[in-house]
Tab-separated table of C-alpha atoms and ligand atoms in Angstrom:
chain	number	residue	atom	x	y	z
A	1	MET	CA	73.987	-163.580	9.461
A	2	GLY	CA	74.773	-163.453	5.694
A	3	SER	CA	78.496	-163.666	6.351
A	4	GLY	CA	78.752	-165.856	3.292
A	5	ALA	CA	77.830	-163.180	0.836
A	6	ASP	CA	80.328	-160.753	2.632
A	7	GLU	CA	82.985	-163.310	2.188
A	8	ASP	CA	82.425	-163.758	-1.606
A	9	TYR	CA	82.397	-160.014	-2.086
A	10	SER	CA	85.608	-159.371	-0.054
A	11	LYS	CA	87.331	-162.106	-2.226
A	12	LYS	CA	86.548	-160.540	-5.351
A	13	GLN	CA	87.713	-157.131	-3.909
A	14	ALA	CA	90.887	-158.824	-2.735
A	15	ASN	CA	91.835	-159.870	-6.292
A	16	GLN	CA	91.571	-156.363	-7.440
A	17	HIS	CA	93.304	-154.142	-4.990
A	18	PRO	CA	96.443	-154.402	-2.906
A	19	HIS	CA	95.467	-154.775	0.737
A	20	ASN	CA	97.263	-151.880	2.404
A	21	LYS	CA	96.276	-149.187	-0.115
A	22	PHE	CA	92.751	-150.280	0.556
A	23	LYS	CA	93.108	-149.970	4.283
A	24	LEU	CA	94.658	-146.580	3.821
A	25	LYS	CA	91.834	-145.308	1.680
A	26	ILE	CA	89.330	-146.362	4.255
A	27	LEU	CA	91.214	-144.591	7.006
A	28	LEU	CA	91.165	-141.404	5.029
A	29	LEU	CA	87.383	-141.707	4.414
A	30	VAL	CA	86.820	-142.366	8.114
A	31	ILE	CA	88.894	-139.316	8.991
A	32	LEU	CA	87.121	-137.093	6.492
A	33	THR	CA	83.586	-138.198	7.370
A	34	ASN	CA	84.444	-137.418	11.120
A	35	LEU	CA	85.700	-134.018	10.153
A	36	LEU	CA	82.617	-133.345	8.189
A	37	THR	CA	80.407	-134.329	11.223
A	38	ILE	CA	82.411	-132.188	13.542
A	39	TYR	CA	82.003	-129.294	11.128
A	40	ILE	CA	78.253	-129.775	10.901
A	41	PHE	CA	77.591	-130.048	14.553
A	42	THR	CA	79.895	-127.275	15.734
A	43	GLY	CA	79.518	-125.152	12.617
A	44	PRO	CA	77.701	-121.823	12.258
A	45	PHE	CA	74.269	-123.586	11.775
A	46	THR	CA	72.811	-126.533	13.461
A	47	SER	CA	69.347	-127.845	12.998
A	48	ASN	CA	67.814	-127.678	16.446
A	49	HIS	CA	69.825	-125.370	18.652
A	50	LEU	CA	70.684	-122.018	16.797
A	51	SER	CA	73.100	-119.917	18.537
A	52	LEU	CA	72.264	-116.406	17.416
A	53	PRO	CA	74.619	-113.319	18.081
A	54	LEU	CA	73.537	-111.107	20.946
A	55	TRP	CA	72.040	-108.102	19.180
A	56	ASP	CA	70.516	-105.124	20.868
A	57	SER	CA	66.721	-105.123	20.914
A	58	ALA	CA	66.185	-102.527	18.207
A	59	THR	CA	68.011	-104.175	15.447
A	60	ILE	CA	66.472	-107.590	16.446
A	61	PHE	CA	63.227	-106.391	15.219
A	62	ASN	CA	64.561	-104.851	12.105
A	63	ASP	CA	66.483	-107.919	11.091
A	64	LEU	CA	63.873	-110.453	12.228
A	65	SER	CA	62.381	-111.182	8.774
A	66	SER	CA	65.689	-111.420	6.911
A	67	THR	CA	67.095	-113.581	9.656
A	68	ARG	CA	64.189	-115.853	9.326
A	69	MET	CA	64.911	-116.367	5.597
A	70	GLU	CA	68.501	-117.051	6.248
A	71	LEU	CA	67.564	-119.419	8.942
A	72	ALA	CA	65.166	-121.280	6.470
A	73	ALA	CA	68.106	-121.315	3.938
A	74	SER	CA	70.557	-122.737	6.352
A	75	HIS	CA	68.071	-125.162	7.586
A	76	SER	CA	67.796	-126.696	4.296
A	77	ILE	CA	71.501	-126.793	3.741
A	78	VAL	CA	71.660	-128.666	7.051
A	79	LEU	CA	69.207	-131.051	5.944
A	80	GLU	CA	71.155	-131.601	2.847
A	81	LEU	CA	74.312	-132.097	4.684
A	82	HIS	CA	72.683	-134.736	6.917
A	83	GLN	CA	71.453	-136.636	4.035
A	84	HIS	CA	75.075	-136.456	2.615
A	85	LEU	CA	76.403	-137.600	5.972
A	86	ASN	CA	73.951	-140.257	6.192
A	87	SER	CA	74.885	-141.959	3.020
A	88	THR	CA	78.516	-141.373	3.718
A	89	ASN	CA	78.190	-143.014	6.941
A	90	LEU	CA	76.636	-146.070	5.475
A	91	LEU	CA	79.302	-146.179	2.984
A	92	VAL	CA	81.960	-146.212	5.617
A	93	GLN	CA	80.076	-148.874	7.532
A	94	ALA	CA	79.791	-151.004	4.582
A	95	LEU	CA	83.610	-150.572	3.979
A	96	LEU	CA	84.379	-151.222	7.583
A	97	ILE	CA	82.530	-154.474	7.566
A	98	GLU	CA	84.365	-155.394	4.463
A	99	LEU	CA	87.617	-154.455	5.996
A	100	THR	CA	87.013	-156.712	9.016
A	101	THR	CA	86.329	-159.685	6.676
A	102	ARG	CA	89.533	-158.915	4.918
A	103	GLU	CA	91.642	-158.654	7.895
A	104	HIS	CA	90.510	-162.199	8.808
A	105	HIS	CA	91.475	-163.690	5.215
A	106	HIS	CA	94.848	-162.020	4.871
A	107	ALA	CA	96.247	-161.417	8.208
A	108	GLN	CA	95.490	-164.645	10.144
A	109	HIS	CA	98.836	-164.683	11.940
A	110	GLU	CA	98.697	-160.927	12.920
A	111	GLU	CA	95.101	-160.350	13.758
A	112	SER	CA	94.402	-157.531	16.006
A	113	THR	CA	92.106	-158.140	19.009
A	114	ALA	CA	89.419	-155.782	17.875
A	115	ALA	CA	89.233	-157.582	14.298
A	116	ARG	CA	89.171	-160.928	16.211
A	117	LYS	CA	86.082	-159.927	18.125
A	118	LEU	CA	84.336	-158.543	15.117
A	119	SER	CA	84.806	-161.491	12.933
A	120	LEU	CA	84.103	-164.045	15.635
A	121	SER	CA	80.726	-165.146	14.461
A	122	ASP	CA	82.377	-165.355	10.929
A	123	THR	CA	84.991	-167.742	12.435
A	124	PHE	CA	82.321	-169.780	13.944
A	125	VAL	CA	80.420	-170.265	10.871
A	126	ARG	CA	83.214	-171.128	8.801
A	127	GLY	CA	84.827	-173.401	11.205
A	128	THR	CA	88.277	-171.948	10.787
A	129	GLY	CA	88.942	-170.872	14.252
A	130	ASP	CA	91.777	-172.240	16.305
A	131	SER	CA	92.269	-172.670	20.093
A	132	SER	CA	93.749	-169.262	20.266
A	133	PHE	CA	90.216	-167.930	20.252
A	134	GLY	CA	89.836	-169.683	23.477
A	135	LEU	CA	86.463	-171.470	22.443
A	136	PRO	CA	85.850	-174.883	23.441
A	137	GLU	CA	86.103	-177.487	20.759
A	138	GLU	CA	82.382	-178.430	21.584
A	139	VAL	CA	81.071	-174.868	20.631
A	140	ARG	CA	82.901	-175.108	17.332
A	141	LEU	CA	81.488	-178.730	16.558
A	142	ALA	CA	78.078	-177.640	17.487
A	143	ILE	CA	77.609	-174.546	15.526
A	144	GLY	CA	80.550	-174.623	13.037
A	145	SER	CA	80.232	-175.671	9.440
A	146	HIS	CA	80.680	-179.374	8.421
A	147	LYS	CA	81.708	-180.624	5.174
A	148	LEU	CA	79.351	-182.809	3.205
A	149	PRO	CA	80.872	-186.319	1.872
A	150	LEU	CA	82.620	-185.911	-1.442
A	151	GLY	CA	80.277	-186.855	-4.442
A	152	TYR	CA	77.084	-186.017	-2.591
A	153	SER	CA	75.218	-183.479	-4.552
A	154	PRO	CA	73.615	-181.064	-2.238
A	155	ARG	CA	70.023	-179.636	-2.599
A	156	SER	CA	71.239	-176.528	-0.855
A	157	GLY	CA	73.892	-175.445	-3.349
A	158	SER	CA	76.487	-175.499	-0.669
A	159	ASP	CA	78.974	-178.302	0.035
A	160	GLU	CA	78.809	-177.717	3.781
A	161	VAL	CA	76.109	-177.609	6.451
A	162	ILE	CA	75.725	-175.181	9.348
A	163	SER	CA	73.711	-175.873	12.271
A	164	PRO	CA	71.361	-172.902	12.889
A	165	VAL	CA	71.508	-171.050	16.110
A	166	GLY	CA	69.960	-167.678	17.028
A	167	ALA	CA	72.053	-164.598	16.173
A	168	GLY	CA	71.884	-163.602	19.917
A	169	CYS	CA	74.217	-166.631	20.541
A	170	PHE	CA	77.151	-164.578	19.019
A	171	LYS	CA	76.391	-161.430	21.006
A	172	PHE	CA	76.477	-163.212	24.398
A	173	GLN	CA	79.481	-165.595	23.743
A	174	GLU	CA	80.450	-166.083	27.343
A	175	GLU	CA	77.017	-167.427	28.230
A	176	LEU	CA	77.007	-169.552	25.092
A	177	VAL	CA	80.435	-171.098	26.054
A	178	GLN	CA	78.976	-171.578	29.676
A	179	TYR	CA	75.930	-173.453	28.068
A	180	MET	CA	78.098	-175.613	25.942
A	181	THR	CA	80.361	-176.689	28.825
A	182	TYR	CA	79.434	-180.199	29.866
A	183	GLU	CA	80.822	-183.756	29.722
A	184	VAL	CA	80.258	-185.089	26.276
A	185	GLY	CA	77.943	-188.160	26.669
A	186	GLY	CA	77.379	-187.413	30.449
A	187	GLU	CA	74.530	-185.664	32.211
A	188	CYS	CA	73.732	-182.194	31.231
A	189	PRO	CA	73.832	-179.454	33.873
A	190	ILE	CA	70.478	-178.532	35.241
A	191	ASP	CA	70.517	-175.070	33.713
A	192	ASP	CA	66.856	-174.577	32.357
A	193	VAL	CA	66.529	-171.050	33.919
A	194	PHE	CA	69.854	-170.031	32.424
A	195	ALA	CA	69.169	-171.639	29.119
A	196	GLN	CA	65.879	-169.913	28.821
A	197	ARG	CA	67.221	-166.633	29.576
A	198	LEU	CA	69.804	-167.075	26.852
A	199	MET	CA	66.914	-167.976	24.403
A	200	LEU	CA	64.992	-164.863	25.479
A	201	LYS	CA	68.041	-162.699	24.667
A	202	GLY	CA	68.003	-163.904	21.142
A	203	CYS	CA	70.190	-167.050	21.298
A	204	GLU	CA	67.083	-169.035	19.882
A	205	PRO	CA	67.275	-171.764	18.820
A	206	LEU	CA	70.152	-172.663	21.254
A	207	PRO	CA	72.706	-174.981	19.902
A	208	ARG	CA	72.296	-178.710	20.258
A	209	ARG	CA	74.319	-180.377	23.005
A	210	ARG	CA	75.857	-183.879	23.335
A	211	CYS	CA	74.555	-184.642	26.866
A	212	HIS	CA	71.568	-186.262	28.487
A	213	PRO	CA	69.024	-184.317	30.514
A	214	LYS	CA	68.651	-185.533	34.032
A	215	SER	CA	65.951	-188.117	34.360
A	216	PRO	CA	63.272	-187.861	36.961
A	217	VAL	CA	63.472	-190.453	39.737
A	218	ASN	CA	60.553	-192.925	39.872
A	219	TYR	CA	58.894	-191.634	36.534
A	220	VAL	CA	55.542	-193.103	36.121
A	221	GLU	CA	53.521	-193.423	32.839
A	222	PRO	CA	51.263	-190.503	32.072
A	223	ALA	CA	47.453	-190.812	32.667
A	224	PRO	CA	45.699	-192.430	29.601
A	225	PHE	CA	43.884	-190.058	27.179
A	226	PRO	CA	41.284	-188.390	27.463
A	227	ASP	CA	41.477	-188.484	31.330
A	228	SER	CA	44.945	-186.906	31.019
A	229	LEU	CA	43.454	-183.605	29.671
A	230	TRP	CA	42.230	-182.643	33.233
A	231	VAL	CA	44.197	-184.612	35.720
A	232	LYS	CA	47.106	-183.301	37.786
A	233	PRO	CA	50.313	-184.921	36.519
A	234	SER	CA	52.570	-186.960	38.950
A	235	ASP	CA	55.182	-185.044	40.824
A	236	THR	CA	57.775	-187.529	39.914
A	237	SER	CA	57.258	-186.839	36.122
A	238	ILE	CA	59.555	-183.925	36.020
A	239	ILE	CA	62.774	-182.385	37.507
A	240	TRP	CA	61.760	-179.606	40.109
A	241	ASP	CA	65.318	-178.136	40.689
A	242	PRO	CA	64.674	-175.037	38.496
A	243	TYR	CA	61.413	-173.942	40.093
A	244	THR	CA	60.507	-172.454	43.483
A	245	CYS	CA	57.682	-174.876	43.716
A	246	LYS	CA	58.517	-178.441	44.252
A	247	SER	CA	55.202	-180.037	43.581
A	248	TYR	CA	52.059	-179.494	41.453
A	249	ASP	CA	50.070	-178.991	44.586
A	250	CYS	CA	52.309	-175.960	45.317
A	251	LEU	CA	51.810	-174.634	41.823
A	252	ILE	CA	48.018	-175.045	42.156
A	253	ASP	CA	48.114	-173.171	45.361
A	254	ARG	CA	50.153	-170.381	44.050
A	255	LYS	CA	47.087	-168.650	43.033
A	256	ASN	CA	46.478	-167.658	46.593
A	257	ALA	CA	50.265	-166.731	47.335
A	258	PRO	CA	51.322	-163.185	47.119
A	259	GLY	CA	53.607	-161.968	44.415
A	260	PHE	CA	53.689	-161.982	40.624
A	261	PHE	CA	54.047	-165.201	38.643
A	262	ASP	CA	53.598	-165.797	35.149
A	263	CYS	CA	50.141	-167.403	34.550
A	264	LYS	CA	49.530	-167.537	38.264
A	265	ASP	CA	46.391	-169.754	38.262
A	266	CYS	CA	46.894	-171.773	35.238
A	267	PHE	CA	47.988	-174.940	36.920
A	268	ASP	CA	44.655	-175.304	38.795
A	269	LEU	CA	42.652	-177.243	36.202
A	270	GLN	CA	39.673	-177.292	38.626
A	271	GLY	CA	39.582	-173.498	39.045
A	272	ARG	CA	39.334	-170.635	36.476
A	273	GLU	CA	40.993	-172.867	33.891
A	274	LYS	CA	37.941	-175.167	33.751
A	275	ASN	CA	35.744	-172.599	32.281
A	276	ARG	CA	37.948	-170.568	29.874
A	277	TRP	CA	36.604	-170.166	26.336
A	278	LEU	CA	33.443	-172.165	27.255
A	279	PHE	CA	31.165	-169.015	27.456
A	280	ASP	CA	30.804	-166.096	25.144
A	281	ASN	CA	29.999	-162.853	26.917
A	282	GLY	CA	29.494	-160.966	23.629
A	283	ARG	CA	32.446	-158.591	24.542
A	284	LEU	CA	36.213	-159.481	25.102
A	285	ASP	CA	35.532	-163.237	26.075
A	286	TYR	CA	34.716	-165.249	22.977
A	287	GLY	CA	33.588	-168.732	23.318
A	288	ILE	CA	35.300	-171.492	21.180
A	289	ASP	CA	32.150	-172.968	19.872
A	290	GLN	CA	30.983	-169.357	18.732
A	291	VAL	CA	34.307	-168.925	16.946
A	292	LEU	CA	34.270	-172.453	15.440
A	293	GLN	CA	30.620	-171.679	14.122
A	294	MET	CA	32.088	-168.759	12.076
A	295	LYS	CA	33.246	-171.483	9.596
A	296	PRO	CA	31.724	-174.623	7.968
A	297	GLY	CA	31.602	-177.588	10.295
A	298	GLY	CA	34.857	-179.579	10.540
A	299	THR	CA	36.917	-177.099	8.532
A	300	ILE	CA	38.944	-175.867	11.462
A	301	ARG	CA	41.189	-178.934	12.172
A	302	ILE	CA	44.710	-177.763	12.952
A	303	GLY	CA	46.394	-174.816	14.509
A	304	LEU	CA	48.556	-172.992	16.945
A	305	ASP	CA	48.175	-171.484	20.194
A	306	ILE	CA	50.896	-168.875	20.813
A	307	GLY	CA	51.954	-168.610	24.529
A	308	GLY	CA	49.331	-171.056	25.516
A	309	GLY	CA	49.962	-171.220	29.327
A	310	SER	CA	49.179	-174.646	30.717
A	311	GLY	CA	47.524	-175.777	27.484
A	312	THR	CA	43.677	-175.404	28.249
A	313	PHE	CA	42.861	-173.798	25.016
A	314	ALA	CA	44.420	-176.893	23.095
A	315	ALA	CA	42.555	-179.211	25.618
A	316	ARG	CA	39.289	-177.727	24.713
A	317	MET	CA	39.930	-177.788	21.046
A	318	ARG	CA	40.999	-181.394	21.295
A	319	GLU	CA	37.682	-182.358	22.711
A	320	ARG	CA	36.246	-180.694	19.472
A	321	ASN	CA	38.573	-182.889	17.414
A	322	VAL	CA	40.813	-179.853	16.631
A	323	THR	CA	44.564	-180.448	16.931
A	324	ILE	CA	46.401	-177.305	18.568
A	325	VAL	CA	50.141	-177.002	19.099
A	326	THR	CA	50.938	-174.928	22.140
A	327	THR	CA	54.055	-172.699	22.370
A	328	SER	CA	55.224	-171.825	25.740
A	329	MET	CA	58.033	-170.795	27.745
A	330	ASN	CA	58.740	-172.218	31.374
A	331	LEU	CA	58.697	-168.850	33.235
A	332	ASP	CA	58.111	-169.513	36.885
A	333	GLY	CA	56.809	-173.085	36.263
A	334	PRO	CA	57.049	-176.339	34.134
A	335	PHE	CA	54.486	-175.325	31.496
A	336	ASN	CA	55.971	-177.417	28.778
A	337	SER	CA	56.055	-180.590	30.815
A	338	PHE	CA	52.556	-179.790	32.008
A	339	ILE	CA	51.011	-179.410	28.630
A	340	ALA	CA	52.822	-182.599	27.429
A	341	SER	CA	51.381	-184.466	30.551
A	342	ARG	CA	47.987	-183.519	29.467
A	343	GLY	CA	48.515	-185.271	26.263
A	344	LEU	CA	48.880	-182.141	24.135
A	345	ILE	CA	51.636	-180.882	21.906
A	346	SER	CA	54.001	-178.385	23.521
A	347	MET	CA	56.741	-176.358	21.852
A	348	HIS	CA	59.368	-174.500	23.777
A	349	VAL	CA	59.738	-171.288	21.637
A	350	SER	CA	59.581	-167.699	22.336
A	351	VAL	CA	57.320	-165.187	20.565
A	352	SER	CA	60.488	-164.009	18.742
A	353	GLN	CA	61.124	-167.086	16.767
A	354	ARG	CA	59.785	-167.537	13.220
A	355	LEU	CA	56.913	-170.132	13.201
A	356	PRO	CA	58.138	-173.427	12.189
A	357	PHE	CA	55.201	-174.050	9.935
A	358	PHE	CA	54.875	-173.779	6.185
A	359	GLU	CA	52.866	-170.994	4.614
A	360	ASN	CA	49.194	-171.348	4.075
A	361	THR	CA	48.694	-174.589	6.208
A	362	LEU	CA	47.108	-173.695	9.510
A	363	ASP	CA	43.192	-173.335	10.019
A	364	ILE	CA	43.670	-171.245	13.180
A	365	VAL	CA	46.054	-169.257	15.231
A	366	HIS	CA	44.914	-168.220	18.791
A	367	SER	CA	47.065	-166.006	21.239
A	368	MET	CA	45.893	-164.677	24.585
A	369	HIS	CA	47.706	-161.999	26.684
A	370	VAL	CA	50.942	-162.694	25.258
A	371	LEU	CA	50.907	-160.567	22.020
A	372	SER	CA	50.519	-157.065	23.715
A	373	ASN	CA	52.094	-153.702	23.736
A	374	TRP	CA	55.333	-155.041	25.526
A	375	ILE	CA	56.410	-156.217	22.034
A	376	PRO	CA	58.248	-153.348	20.201
A	377	ASP	CA	56.206	-152.187	17.210
A	378	ALA	CA	58.548	-153.307	14.415
A	379	MET	CA	58.793	-156.792	15.883
A	380	LEU	CA	55.078	-157.279	16.302
A	381	GLU	CA	54.517	-156.353	12.659
A	382	PHE	CA	56.956	-159.082	11.752
A	383	THR	CA	55.110	-161.367	14.137
A	384	LEU	CA	51.730	-160.573	12.586
A	385	TYR	CA	52.970	-161.125	9.106
A	386	ASP	CA	54.424	-164.524	10.190
A	387	ILE	CA	51.028	-165.402	11.540
A	388	TYR	CA	49.299	-164.278	8.333
A	389	ARG	CA	51.966	-166.463	6.269
A	390	VAL	CA	51.202	-169.662	8.097
A	391	LEU	CA	47.468	-169.318	8.035
A	392	ARG	CA	45.669	-170.807	5.070
A	393	PRO	CA	43.262	-168.634	3.106
A	394	GLY	CA	40.222	-168.316	5.025
A	395	GLY	CA	42.270	-169.366	8.392
A	396	LEU	CA	41.342	-167.511	11.612
A	397	PHE	CA	43.515	-165.449	13.815
A	398	TRP	CA	41.870	-165.093	17.118
A	399	LEU	CA	43.583	-162.316	18.886
A	400	ASP	CA	42.403	-162.785	22.593
A	401	HIS	CA	42.822	-159.840	25.151
A	402	PHE	CA	45.388	-157.780	23.542
A	403	PHE	CA	46.613	-155.191	26.201
A	404	CYS	CA	47.568	-151.619	25.330
A	405	LEU	CA	46.783	-147.944	26.199
A	406	GLY	CA	43.777	-146.309	24.746
A	407	SER	CA	45.921	-143.990	22.558
A	408	GLN	CA	47.846	-146.938	21.062
A	409	LEU	CA	44.625	-148.711	20.093
A	410	ASN	CA	43.577	-146.669	17.192
A	411	GLU	CA	47.033	-145.012	16.395
A	412	THR	CA	49.123	-148.120	16.397
A	413	TYR	CA	47.318	-151.421	16.507
A	414	VAL	CA	44.293	-151.018	14.265
A	415	PRO	CA	46.372	-149.562	11.392
A	416	MET	CA	49.011	-152.297	11.860
A	417	LEU	CA	46.442	-155.192	11.566
A	418	ASP	CA	44.939	-153.444	8.610
A	419	ARG	CA	48.329	-153.126	7.045
A	420	VAL	CA	49.206	-156.885	7.405
A	421	GLY	CA	45.901	-157.591	5.485
A	422	PHE	CA	43.637	-159.130	7.952
A	423	LYS	CA	39.809	-159.002	7.608
A	424	LYS	CA	37.900	-158.322	10.701
A	425	LEU	CA	35.138	-160.859	11.360
A	426	ARG	CA	34.583	-159.543	15.000
A	427	TRP	CA	36.073	-156.785	17.103
A	428	ASN	CA	35.718	-155.864	20.761
A	429	ALA	CA	37.645	-153.211	22.844
A	430	GLY	CA	37.037	-152.477	26.470
A	431	MET	CA	38.845	-150.724	29.232
A	432	LYS	CA	40.689	-152.983	31.749
A	433	LEU	CA	38.524	-153.426	34.641
A	434	ASP	CA	40.615	-152.751	37.872
A	435	ARG	CA	42.556	-149.651	36.859
A	436	GLY	CA	41.723	-149.008	33.430
A	437	LYS	CA	39.712	-145.708	33.844
A	438	GLU	CA	42.792	-144.064	35.715
A	439	LYS	CA	45.524	-145.327	33.377
A	440	ASN	CA	43.619	-145.499	30.237
A	441	GLU	CA	44.500	-149.140	29.972
A	442	TRP	CA	42.562	-151.278	27.419
A	443	TYR	CA	42.123	-154.687	25.928
A	444	PHE	CA	40.958	-155.689	22.553
A	445	SER	CA	39.831	-159.103	21.315
A	446	ALA	CA	39.529	-159.824	17.623
A	447	LEU	CA	38.558	-162.522	15.194
A	448	LEU	CA	40.405	-161.877	12.067
A	449	GLU	CA	40.434	-163.843	8.871
A	450	LYS	CA	43.166	-164.185	6.118
A	451	PRO	CA	41.475	-163.287	2.912
A	452	MET	CA	40.598	-166.193	0.549
A	453	THR	CA	42.436	-164.532	-2.308
B	501	NAG	C1	69.529	-140.162	8.558
B	501	NAG	O1	69.314	-141.451	8.948
B	501	NAG	C2	68.510	-141.580	9.983
B	501	NAG	C3	68.526	-143.145	10.331
B	501	NAG	O2	68.611	-143.924	9.364
B	501	NAG	C4	66.990	-141.096	9.676
B	501	NAG	O3	66.214	-141.315	10.901
B	501	NAG	C5	67.330	-139.642	9.324
B	501	NAG	O4	66.000	-139.187	8.963
B	501	NAG	C6	68.219	-139.486	8.170
B	501	NAG	N1	68.332	-138.088	7.948
B	501	NAG	C7	68.244	-137.472	6.626
B	501	NAG	C8	68.378	-136.030	6.677
B	501	NAG	O5	68.062	-138.200	5.760
B	502	NAG	C1	35.472	-186.178	17.400
B	502	NAG	O1	35.726	-187.393	16.562
B	502	NAG	C2	35.158	-188.670	16.939
B	502	NAG	C3	35.789	-189.729	16.141
B	502	NAG	O2	35.613	-189.284	14.801
B	502	NAG	C4	33.683	-188.546	17.093
B	502	NAG	O3	33.127	-189.793	17.435
B	502	NAG	C5	33.243	-187.244	17.898
B	502	NAG	O4	31.841	-187.180	17.854
B	502	NAG	C6	34.018	-186.045	17.473
B	502	NAG	N1	33.653	-184.987	18.358
B	502	NAG	C7	33.171	-183.815	18.139
B	502	NAG	C8	32.819	-182.871	19.378
B	502	NAG	O5	33.075	-183.429	16.935
B	503	NAG	C1	39.028	-145.814	18.313
B	503	NAG	O1	38.152	-145.463	16.911
B	503	NAG	C2	36.715	-146.122	17.164
B	503	NAG	C3	36.282	-145.721	15.829
B	503	NAG	O2	36.682	-144.519	15.277
B	503	NAG	C4	36.144	-145.125	18.188
B	503	NAG	O3	34.657	-145.496	18.202
B	503	NAG	C5	36.796	-145.524	19.603
B	503	NAG	O4	36.247	-144.854	20.606
B	503	NAG	C6	38.284	-145.248	19.394
B	503	NAG	N1	38.860	-145.914	20.697
B	503	NAG	C7	39.778	-145.387	21.491
B	503	NAG	C8	40.294	-146.188	22.698
B	503	NAG	O5	40.196	-144.235	21.404
């Protein structure tokens, strides 16, 4: 959020200029820029829609060539003005941000409502907000800053600590406050669905809370390993309230139910799940053993499965002595609890979050179906760089069934993967079977490697 830097900067500025003169200057600048904008977009030349005078047909032909030249000339003037406008706008934006911060510093007793709203995240972080902001104390305790004990020399270079939360928390403040409304020391509300929606909106990580999650009644110990990998967990091991289904049998039967559910048949460990990644069809379906054989025996030891459903990839890898952490959301089902019941490690993080691993550490990253064309391109590129970051040199990225349109395949995704720097060990593309032909829908699977140097 970088508000610390803004703050320092504004403090410096504050010492150099009187407050009100500064405000006036900015106001003038805003007015000037707006006038310039109005002039450009209503003036005699605009870049896209030229309004020509209504000449008679004879003169049109005569004047055509000279008009063209004039057009070209005015077009370049417009471009130049646009560029000017762009940089002026950026300047104004920067100044406005600064002004907001200054407002907060110098006029704490006469803050305007607008300024309050703009500097709210700043207030949280610095922990200087008062009750007039209408924010519960618990929110400020959870995500405000805390002074370190005197005499303690911090490794961070700051004498305060701030609990990290997603930037989206500040954007959805009402929901944040609702999430943080509970009895301290008591039982947390059952708000899994609500909390997960908040996460998916960018409030990830969520703030910590001081309440206890409701405990399942009649909890029984999990099945012992390795049997736990393939048995149905006890129904009393979780709280069913957030889900439509109220038992694992219901979730298993869901594969026959109408309607769309995320990972619809993933809870049936005796069905399709039982055979996943065991066979290599030489096309989109790669086999785990075939992939592991690409590397010297035993050198693929630890890794990550992004969006790993009910955890079967990790289970199969565990049987081969490879430890896989599975990330999953609980969309339409208790995926995290289910994975954990199998004796596998689940992490409740979305694909948006920076991977919580150090760079050059993992032997393998796998992801099936989740990374696809629904992710905005820019965001996907950051995700791919993050995967590259956590993989060790020579580490494998198994991109399993990436869904996209035929046109996007060569235009967007192949260049993107090249740009990030992966080396292709294996590549297969194929049209989606059911309706691929009519809609030009494709999958590709790839085994990529982070270069050794
Ligand atoms: C102005 O900025 C926008 C967005 O940053 C950019 O798309 C556009 O090309 C810029 N225009 C000029 C003329 O520089
Ligand atoms: C996994 O490790 C155990 C213990 O070291 C060993 O006995 C077993 O053969 C290994 N399994 C495979 C598939 O490598
Ligand atoms: C993408 O490019 C490859 C190689 O140039 C070509 O063989 C393939 O048909 C293209 N795929 C699509 C879906 O256009």
